[in-house]
């Protein structure tokens, strides 16, 4: 099995794509996928239109699952019976199913639950999204901000994004509307035509897969004896903390004869069931664990905090951030900066430069660690999951919209917070 091939063998009947198109929703955007194989992948993650007709609206998830690449941390190998198995060398974990398959299934179940709870109108979704994009484009032609909270919320609902909790995806919806309008503005003025909403829809879907599958970390493997402790060893197919394995050896002599393997996990020192996201003075923390540690030791703020994986550009996540735009709290590479701001005035914009270690500088001088740490935390919170989203009113004044509470303020809440 290669890096980009199906997760399941070819099987059963073809999908009734004509029926799906009549309902206003293409089953898949990739017409090169054999329908019977796509149907098999869909069934493996719970999408069975014969049992649940509305599940056909989620065949795009099977499309992504079909072509999912094997994560870098996993190796494909052959088991003793000649079948395919997957092995994670750091976690010492072996399994029969493709490592991302469970994540796609969880993504589908989450989307389905939101659709049923919110009564999402998925029929004719493409046409409805197109109408809202045209409304944004018309606003831009009247020299008004293209996106309002109302437009963003309506598009998000059609895309099955729960803005009350999925802050990063809500932010992606707003940003993609802005980018769509910017890309179509000159084209519409010159040719009188607008872009294909399917391109926009695909961009949002890619973001959804990134959040729910590609960028989602592996779950922390916990000790099978002391269930509140992370595993550090594997012995006889079981996972243990060191204390857990010693306890098992006392209970069962057979564990003394089994070889053990080290399990490599970066785990939060405060919340042991969460993956670490940063390191401070040799101690690992998740974001929530760091905030909890700050309550007990505010002096941590004066110690440099290294973000694991570095600070990423919000527009091009595969690239490192070169600057922090202080006004908007955006982490951007230079490519991302020019993409977002080439049409906007930048004369009075405040830029903080990010070096290879993650330090911030202004006018050639490093910011104090405590100030830099506070700004980076606020920017990461705003970029990666904060509930406040920035907009401009029709007079071009900035205001912020709270995604959970659905209220607005004219005071930047990220700078106003401690």
Short mmCIF file of C-alpha atoms in Angstrom, two decimals:
data_model
loop_
_atom_site.label_atom_id
_atom_site.label_comp_id
_atom_site.label_asym_id
_atom_site.label_seq_id
_atom_site.Cartn_x
_atom_site.Cartn_y
_atom_site.Cartn_z
CA UNK A 1 0.00 0.00 0.00
CA UNK A 2 1.52 3.28 -1.11
CA UNK A 3 1.41 6.78 0.25
CA UNK A 4 -1.78 7.70 -1.63
CA UNK A 5 -4.07 4.73 -2.16
CA UNK A 6 -7.38 3.48 -0.87
CA UNK A 7 -7.89 2.38 2.69
CA UNK A 8 -10.20 -0.47 1.68
CA UNK A 9 -10.32 -2.97 -1.24
CA UNK A 10 -12.70 -2.57 -4.13
CA UNK A 11 -16.20 -3.72 -3.25
CA UNK A 12 -19.96 -3.77 -3.88
CA UNK A 13 -22.15 -1.51 -5.99
CA UNK A 14 -21.52 1.94 -7.43
CA UNK A 15 -22.86 5.04 -5.71
CA UNK A 16 -25.95 6.62 -7.16
CA UNK A 17 -24.23 9.86 -8.13
CA UNK A 18 -27.07 11.09 -10.33
CA UNK A 19 -29.47 11.00 -7.37
CA UNK A 20 -26.98 12.98 -5.28
CA UNK A 21 -26.52 15.61 -7.98
CA UNK A 22 -30.28 16.07 -8.24
CA UNK A 23 -30.23 16.86 -4.53
CA UNK A 24 -27.67 19.60 -5.26
CA UNK A 25 -24.63 17.92 -3.75
CA UNK A 26 -21.84 16.24 -5.74
CA UNK A 27 -20.76 12.98 -4.15
CA UNK A 28 -17.10 13.57 -4.88
CA UNK A 29 -14.94 16.10 -6.65
CA UNK A 30 -12.45 13.44 -7.71
CA UNK A 31 -13.95 11.59 -10.66
CA UNK A 32 -10.81 9.41 -10.96
CA UNK A 33 -11.77 7.36 -7.89
CA UNK A 34 -13.48 4.06 -8.83
CA UNK A 35 -17.01 4.39 -7.42
CA UNK A 36 -17.05 0.91 -5.88
CA UNK A 37 -13.82 1.64 -3.99
CA UNK A 38 -15.10 5.00 -2.82
CA UNK A 39 -18.26 3.32 -1.56
CA UNK A 40 -16.20 0.78 0.38
CA UNK A 41 -14.17 3.52 2.05
CA UNK A 42 -17.35 5.43 2.84
CA UNK A 43 -18.90 2.37 4.47
CA UNK A 44 -15.76 1.82 6.57
CA UNK A 45 -16.26 5.23 8.21
CA UNK A 46 -20.02 4.86 8.59
CA UNK A 47 -21.30 6.58 5.43
CA UNK A 48 -23.94 4.26 3.94
CA UNK A 49 -26.51 6.15 1.81
CA UNK A 50 -28.67 3.03 1.45
CA UNK A 51 -29.29 3.10 5.22
CA UNK A 52 -29.22 6.88 5.69
CA UNK A 53 -29.92 8.83 2.47
CA UNK A 54 -28.67 12.12 3.93
CA UNK A 55 -25.24 10.61 4.54
CA UNK A 56 -24.60 11.06 0.81
CA UNK A 57 -23.90 14.72 1.59
CA UNK A 58 -20.76 13.58 3.41
CA UNK A 59 -19.25 11.51 0.63
CA UNK A 60 -16.64 14.24 0.26
CA UNK A 61 -15.18 13.00 3.57
CA UNK A 62 -14.74 9.56 1.99
CA UNK A 63 -13.09 11.30 -0.97
CA UNK A 64 -10.44 12.75 1.34
CA UNK A 65 -10.13 9.48 3.26
CA UNK A 66 -9.56 7.52 0.05
CA UNK A 67 -6.52 9.61 -0.88
CA UNK A 68 -5.22 10.14 2.65
CA UNK A 69 -1.46 9.89 2.98
CA UNK A 70 0.13 7.76 5.66
CA UNK A 71 1.31 10.11 8.45
CA UNK A 72 5.09 10.52 8.66
CA UNK A 73 5.11 8.98 12.12
CA UNK A 74 3.71 5.67 10.80
CA UNK A 75 5.25 2.86 8.73
CA UNK A 76 3.38 0.42 6.54
CA UNK A 77 4.51 -3.20 6.84
CA UNK A 78 3.38 -6.76 6.23
CA UNK A 79 2.06 -8.82 9.12
CA UNK A 80 2.70 -12.52 9.74
CA UNK A 81 -0.28 -13.47 7.59
CA UNK A 82 0.78 -11.39 4.62
CA UNK A 83 -1.71 -8.62 5.33
CA UNK A 84 -1.10 -4.91 5.77
CA UNK A 85 -0.34 -3.47 9.19
CA UNK A 86 0.79 -0.07 10.42
CA UNK A 87 3.51 0.63 12.99
CA UNK A 88 4.41 3.78 14.90
CA UNK A 89 8.09 3.46 15.98
CA UNK A 90 7.85 6.12 18.69
CA UNK A 91 4.63 4.87 20.22
CA UNK A 92 5.49 1.18 19.60
CA UNK A 93 1.92 0.86 18.39
CA UNK A 94 0.76 -1.68 15.78
CA UNK A 95 -2.69 -1.75 14.20
CA UNK A 96 -4.51 -3.20 11.21
CA UNK A 97 -6.49 -0.11 10.22
CA UNK A 98 -5.01 2.89 8.46
CA UNK A 99 -4.00 5.41 11.17
CA UNK A 100 -6.22 8.19 9.87
CA UNK A 101 -9.33 6.09 9.34
CA UNK A 102 -10.58 6.48 12.92
CA UNK A 103 -10.12 10.25 12.66
CA UNK A 104 -12.20 10.42 9.47
CA UNK A 105 -14.91 8.36 11.15
CA UNK A 106 -14.93 10.70 14.15
CA UNK A 107 -15.08 13.67 11.77
CA UNK A 108 -18.11 12.21 9.98
CA UNK A 109 -19.90 11.45 13.24
CA UNK A 110 -19.27 14.99 14.47
CA UNK A 111 -20.54 16.51 11.20
CA UNK A 112 -23.61 14.28 11.16
CA UNK A 113 -24.47 15.12 14.78
CA UNK A 114 -24.22 18.86 14.09
CA UNK A 115 -26.31 18.54 10.92
CA UNK A 116 -29.09 16.77 12.86
CA UNK A 117 -28.92 19.16 15.83
CA UNK A 118 -28.80 22.37 13.75
CA UNK A 119 -31.07 21.03 10.98
CA UNK A 120 -28.46 22.17 8.47
CA UNK A 121 -30.04 22.81 5.04
CA UNK A 122 -27.59 20.78 2.92
CA UNK A 123 -29.92 20.49 -0.08
CA UNK A 124 -28.72 22.81 -2.87
CA UNK A 125 -25.82 23.74 -0.63
CA UNK A 126 -23.56 24.81 -3.50
CA UNK A 127 -26.17 27.24 -4.86
CA UNK A 128 -26.86 28.69 -1.41
CA UNK A 129 -23.16 29.22 -0.71
CA UNK A 130 -22.81 30.85 -4.13
CA UNK A 131 -25.61 33.30 -3.31
CA UNK A 132 -23.87 34.34 -0.09
CA UNK A 133 -20.53 34.75 -1.87
CA UNK A 134 -22.24 36.98 -4.43
CA UNK A 135 -23.68 39.05 -1.58
CA UNK A 136 -20.14 39.51 -0.23
CA UNK A 137 -18.86 40.41 -3.69
CA UNK A 138 -21.63 42.99 -4.11
CA UNK A 139 -20.63 44.54 -0.80
CA UNK A 140 -17.03 44.79 -1.99
CA UNK A 141 -18.15 46.53 -5.19
CA UNK A 142 -19.94 49.08 -3.00
CA UNK A 143 -16.59 49.56 -1.19
CA UNK A 144 -17.93 47.95 1.99
CA UNK A 145 -16.22 45.18 3.97
CA UNK A 146 -17.04 41.93 2.18
CA UNK A 147 -17.81 39.85 5.26
CA UNK A 148 -20.21 40.48 8.11
CA UNK A 149 -20.82 38.16 11.07
CA UNK A 150 -24.22 37.33 9.57
CA UNK A 151 -22.73 36.23 6.24
CA UNK A 152 -19.99 34.27 7.96
CA UNK A 153 -22.50 32.49 10.21
CA UNK A 154 -24.78 31.55 7.28
CA UNK A 155 -21.90 30.18 5.20
CA UNK A 156 -20.52 28.29 8.21
CA UNK A 157 -23.91 26.68 8.82
CA UNK A 158 -24.08 25.51 5.20
CA UNK A 159 -20.54 24.11 5.54
CA UNK A 160 -21.55 22.30 8.74
CA UNK A 161 -19.18 24.35 10.90
CA UNK A 162 -20.28 24.84 14.49
CA UNK A 163 -19.01 28.38 15.05
CA UNK A 164 -19.91 28.29 18.76
CA UNK A 165 -17.06 25.85 19.42
CA UNK A 166 -15.04 25.47 16.20
CA UNK A 167 -13.31 28.82 16.39
CA UNK A 168 -10.44 28.01 14.03
CA UNK A 169 -12.83 26.81 11.33
CA UNK A 170 -15.09 29.84 11.77
CA UNK A 171 -12.01 32.01 11.27
CA UNK A 172 -11.12 29.99 8.17
CA UNK A 173 -14.63 30.57 6.73
CA UNK A 174 -14.26 34.34 7.16
CA UNK A 175 -10.75 34.38 5.70
CA UNK A 176 -11.74 32.24 2.72
CA UNK A 177 -14.69 34.53 1.94
CA UNK A 178 -12.32 37.51 1.97
CA UNK A 179 -9.86 35.70 -0.31
CA UNK A 180 -12.61 34.56 -2.68
CA UNK A 181 -13.95 38.08 -3.00
CA UNK A 182 -10.48 39.55 -3.51
CA UNK A 183 -9.68 36.99 -6.21
CA UNK A 184 -12.99 37.60 -8.00
CA UNK A 185 -13.18 41.37 -7.63
CA UNK A 186 -11.21 42.33 -10.74
CA UNK A 187 -12.54 39.38 -12.73
CA UNK A 188 -16.13 40.37 -12.05
CA UNK A 189 -15.47 44.01 -12.89
CA UNK A 190 -13.79 43.11 -16.18
CA UNK A 191 -15.86 40.14 -17.38
CA UNK A 192 -19.11 40.40 -15.43
CA UNK A 193 -18.71 36.84 -14.15
CA UNK A 194 -18.06 35.44 -10.69
CA UNK A 195 -16.05 32.45 -9.54
CA UNK A 196 -17.15 28.89 -8.97
CA UNK A 197 -18.41 28.45 -5.39
CA UNK A 198 -17.19 24.85 -5.51
CA UNK A 199 -13.61 26.14 -5.30
CA UNK A 200 -14.53 27.98 -2.12
CA UNK A 201 -16.35 24.94 -0.73
CA UNK A 202 -13.32 22.74 -1.40
CA UNK A 203 -11.05 25.22 0.41
CA UNK A 204 -13.23 25.04 3.52
CA UNK A 205 -13.40 21.27 3.34
CA UNK A 206 -9.61 21.07 3.21
CA UNK A 207 -9.50 23.21 6.35
CA UNK A 208 -11.99 20.88 8.04
CA UNK A 209 -9.83 17.85 7.21
CA UNK A 210 -6.73 19.68 8.42
CA UNK A 211 -8.32 20.47 11.79
CA UNK A 212 -10.07 17.15 12.38
CA UNK A 213 -7.60 14.75 10.79
CA UNK A 214 -4.26 15.96 9.43
CA UNK A 215 -3.21 18.25 12.28
CA UNK A 216 -4.98 16.40 15.06
CA UNK A 217 -2.33 14.82 17.32
CA UNK A 218 -2.32 11.18 18.31
CA UNK A 219 -4.15 10.50 21.54
CA UNK A 220 -1.91 10.05 24.56
CA UNK A 221 -1.48 6.36 25.36
CA UNK A 222 -2.25 5.84 29.03
CA UNK A 223 -0.92 3.21 31.43
CA UNK A 224 -3.14 0.10 31.52
CA UNK A 225 -2.57 -0.29 35.28
CA UNK A 226 -2.55 3.31 36.55
CA UNK A 227 -5.03 4.81 34.12
CA UNK A 228 -4.30 8.42 35.09
CA UNK A 229 -0.63 8.17 34.07
CA UNK A 230 0.83 8.29 30.55
CA UNK A 231 2.56 5.18 29.25
CA UNK A 232 6.33 5.21 28.91
CA UNK A 233 6.89 1.48 28.30
CA UNK A 234 5.40 -1.33 26.25
CA UNK A 235 5.52 -4.89 27.59
CA UNK A 236 3.75 -7.93 26.13
CA UNK A 237 1.48 -5.78 23.93
CA UNK A 238 0.41 -3.69 26.94
CA UNK A 239 1.37 -0.11 27.77
CA UNK A 240 2.56 1.00 31.23
CA UNK A 241 4.09 3.81 33.17
CA UNK A 242 7.28 2.67 34.94
CA UNK A 243 5.39 2.47 38.21
CA UNK A 244 2.59 0.55 36.52
CA UNK A 245 4.94 -2.03 35.06
CA UNK A 246 6.66 -2.56 38.41
CA UNK A 247 3.26 -3.09 40.01
CA UNK A 248 2.32 -5.61 37.34
CA UNK A 249 5.59 -7.51 37.84
CA UNK A 250 4.71 -7.91 41.49
CA UNK A 251 1.26 -9.16 40.59
CA UNK A 252 2.30 -11.46 37.74
CA UNK A 253 5.75 -12.99 37.47
CA UNK A 254 5.37 -13.52 33.73
CA UNK A 255 5.85 -9.80 33.10
CA UNK A 256 9.40 -10.15 34.46
CA UNK A 257 10.37 -12.31 31.51
CA UNK A 258 8.89 -10.14 28.76
CA UNK A 259 11.12 -7.60 26.97
CA UNK A 260 10.17 -3.94 27.32
CA UNK A 261 10.33 -1.08 24.81
CA UNK A 262 10.50 2.66 25.47
CA UNK A 263 7.43 4.65 24.37
CA UNK A 264 8.16 8.24 23.26
CA UNK A 265 5.36 10.68 24.05
CA UNK A 266 5.52 14.42 24.66
CA UNK A 267 2.94 14.72 27.42
CA UNK A 268 1.80 17.71 29.45
CA UNK A 269 3.28 17.69 32.96
CA UNK A 270 0.03 19.08 34.40
CA UNK A 271 -2.67 17.24 32.46
CA UNK A 272 -1.20 13.83 31.74
CA UNK A 273 -3.76 12.87 29.11
CA UNK A 274 -2.94 15.84 26.85
CA UNK A 275 -0.19 16.24 24.28
CA UNK A 276 2.44 18.87 25.06
CA UNK A 277 2.49 21.97 22.86
CA UNK A 278 5.31 23.94 24.49
CA UNK A 279 8.41 23.64 26.68
CA UNK A 280 9.49 25.98 29.48
CA UNK A 281 12.80 25.43 31.22
CA UNK A 282 12.81 21.73 30.34
CA UNK A 283 9.19 21.09 31.40
CA UNK A 284 6.47 20.11 28.90
CA UNK A 285 3.03 21.72 28.91
CA UNK A 286 -0.15 21.69 26.88
CA UNK A 287 -1.65 25.16 26.40
CA UNK A 288 -4.18 24.45 29.14
CA UNK A 289 -1.46 23.00 31.38
CA UNK A 290 0.70 26.10 30.95
CA UNK A 291 -2.17 28.37 31.94
CA UNK A 292 -2.81 26.21 35.00
CA UNK A 293 0.89 26.32 35.93
CA UNK A 294 0.88 30.12 35.58
CA UNK A 295 -1.78 30.36 38.27
CA UNK A 296 0.56 28.71 40.75
CA UNK A 297 3.78 30.27 39.45
CA UNK A 298 3.28 33.59 37.61
CA UNK A 299 7.06 33.83 37.29
CA UNK A 300 6.92 31.28 34.46
CA UNK A 301 5.91 34.15 32.21
CA UNK A 302 9.44 35.56 32.59
CA UNK A 303 11.01 32.35 31.25
CA UNK A 304 11.23 31.80 27.51
CA UNK A 305 8.53 29.44 26.21
CA UNK A 306 9.40 27.35 23.15
CA UNK A 307 6.42 26.44 20.98
CA UNK A 308 6.83 22.88 19.77
CA UNK A 309 6.94 22.83 15.98
CA UNK A 310 7.56 26.58 15.87
CA UNK A 311 5.20 29.44 15.05
CA UNK A 312 3.36 28.77 11.79
CA UNK A 313 1.99 31.15 9.18
CA UNK A 314 -1.78 31.35 9.47
CA UNK A 315 -2.14 31.53 5.67
CA UNK A 316 0.48 28.91 4.75
CA UNK A 317 0.65 26.47 7.70
CA UNK A 318 3.56 24.56 6.17
CA UNK A 319 5.74 27.69 6.39
CA UNK A 320 7.21 29.29 9.48
CA UNK A 321 5.98 32.71 10.53
CA UNK A 322 8.35 35.62 9.87
CA UNK A 323 6.30 38.38 11.49
CA UNK A 324 3.58 38.96 14.03
CA UNK A 325 1.17 41.69 12.90
CA UNK A 326 0.56 43.37 16.24
CA UNK A 327 -2.60 45.16 15.13
CA UNK A 328 -4.43 41.99 14.11
CA UNK A 329 -2.41 39.35 16.03
CA UNK A 330 -1.66 37.42 12.82
CA UNK A 331 1.37 35.12 12.49
CA UNK A 332 2.48 35.39 8.86
CA UNK A 333 5.29 34.37 6.57
CA UNK A 334 6.29 37.10 4.15
CA UNK A 335 4.29 35.31 1.45
CA UNK A 336 1.24 35.24 3.72
CA UNK A 337 1.72 38.90 4.63
CA UNK A 338 1.73 40.05 1.01
CA UNK A 339 -1.22 37.78 0.21
CA UNK A 340 -3.37 39.35 2.93
CA UNK A 341 -2.20 42.96 2.82
CA UNK A 342 -1.16 43.73 -0.75
CA UNK A 343 -4.44 45.59 -1.30
CA UNK A 344 -4.57 47.23 2.10
CA UNK A 345 -2.75 50.16 3.57
CA UNK A 346 0.20 49.07 5.72
CA UNK A 347 1.81 52.42 6.47
CA UNK A 348 0.77 52.46 10.13
CA UNK A 349 0.92 48.71 10.66
CA UNK A 350 3.04 47.48 13.57
CA UNK A 351 5.18 44.44 12.72
CA UNK A 352 7.16 42.33 15.17
CA UNK A 353 9.86 40.13 13.66
CA UNK A 354 10.26 36.47 14.64
CA UNK A 355 13.74 34.91 14.75
CA UNK A 356 14.67 31.23 14.35
CA UNK A 357 14.28 30.57 18.10
CA UNK A 358 10.83 32.22 18.29
CA UNK A 359 11.91 35.50 19.90
CA UNK A 360 10.13 38.74 18.97
CA UNK A 361 11.94 41.94 18.05
CA UNK A 362 10.95 45.48 17.17
CA UNK A 363 13.23 48.08 15.59
CA UNK A 364 16.16 45.69 15.91
CA UNK A 365 15.72 45.07 19.66
CA UNK A 366 14.41 41.91 21.30
CA UNK A 367 11.22 42.34 23.29
CA UNK A 368 11.44 41.39 26.97
CA UNK A 369 10.59 37.71 27.45
CA UNK A 370 7.46 38.41 29.50
CA UNK A 371 6.06 40.88 26.96
CA UNK A 372 6.89 38.62 24.02
CA UNK A 373 5.40 35.59 25.74
CA UNK A 374 2.16 37.44 26.48
CA UNK A 375 1.84 38.66 22.87
CA UNK A 376 2.57 35.23 21.42
CA UNK A 377 0.00 33.61 23.71
CA UNK A 378 -2.65 36.14 22.71
CA UNK A 379 -1.81 35.76 19.01
CA UNK A 380 -1.88 31.96 19.19
CA UNK A 381 -5.17 32.12 21.05
CA UNK A 382 -6.61 34.52 18.47
CA UNK A 383 -5.25 32.55 15.51
CA UNK A 384 -5.73 28.97 16.67
CA UNK A 385 -8.85 29.00 18.76
CA UNK A 386 -9.87 32.25 20.40
CA UNK A 387 -13.61 33.05 20.37
CA UNK A 388 -13.23 36.66 19.20
CA UNK A 389 -13.15 37.35 15.47
CA UNK A 390 -12.26 40.75 13.99
CA UNK A 391 -14.54 42.51 11.49
CA UNK A 392 -14.95 46.04 10.10
CA UNK A 393 -18.26 47.89 9.98
CA UNK A 394 -19.52 49.83 6.96
CA UNK A 395 -17.56 52.89 8.14
CA UNK A 396 -14.38 50.72 8.20
CA UNK A 397 -14.13 50.80 12.00
CA UNK A 398 -12.80 47.62 13.61
CA UNK A 399 -14.96 45.57 15.95
CA UNK A 400 -14.85 42.05 17.36
CA UNK A 401 -17.51 39.35 17.30
CA UNK A 402 -17.68 36.64 19.98
CA UNK A 403 -18.35 33.32 18.25
CA UNK A 404 -19.84 31.59 21.29
CA UNK A 405 -21.87 34.42 22.82
CA UNK A 406 -22.75 36.16 19.50
CA UNK A 407 -22.01 39.64 20.88
CA UNK A 408 -19.71 42.41 19.64
CA UNK A 409 -17.29 44.94 21.12
CA UNK A 410 -15.23 47.81 19.70
CA UNK A 411 -12.37 47.17 22.17
CA UNK A 412 -9.77 44.58 21.10
CA UNK A 413 -10.53 41.80 23.60
CA UNK A 414 -7.16 40.11 23.20
CA UNK A 415 -5.29 43.21 24.30
CA UNK A 416 -7.88 44.00 26.93
CA UNK A 417 -7.48 40.57 28.56
CA UNK A 418 -4.73 39.89 31.05
#
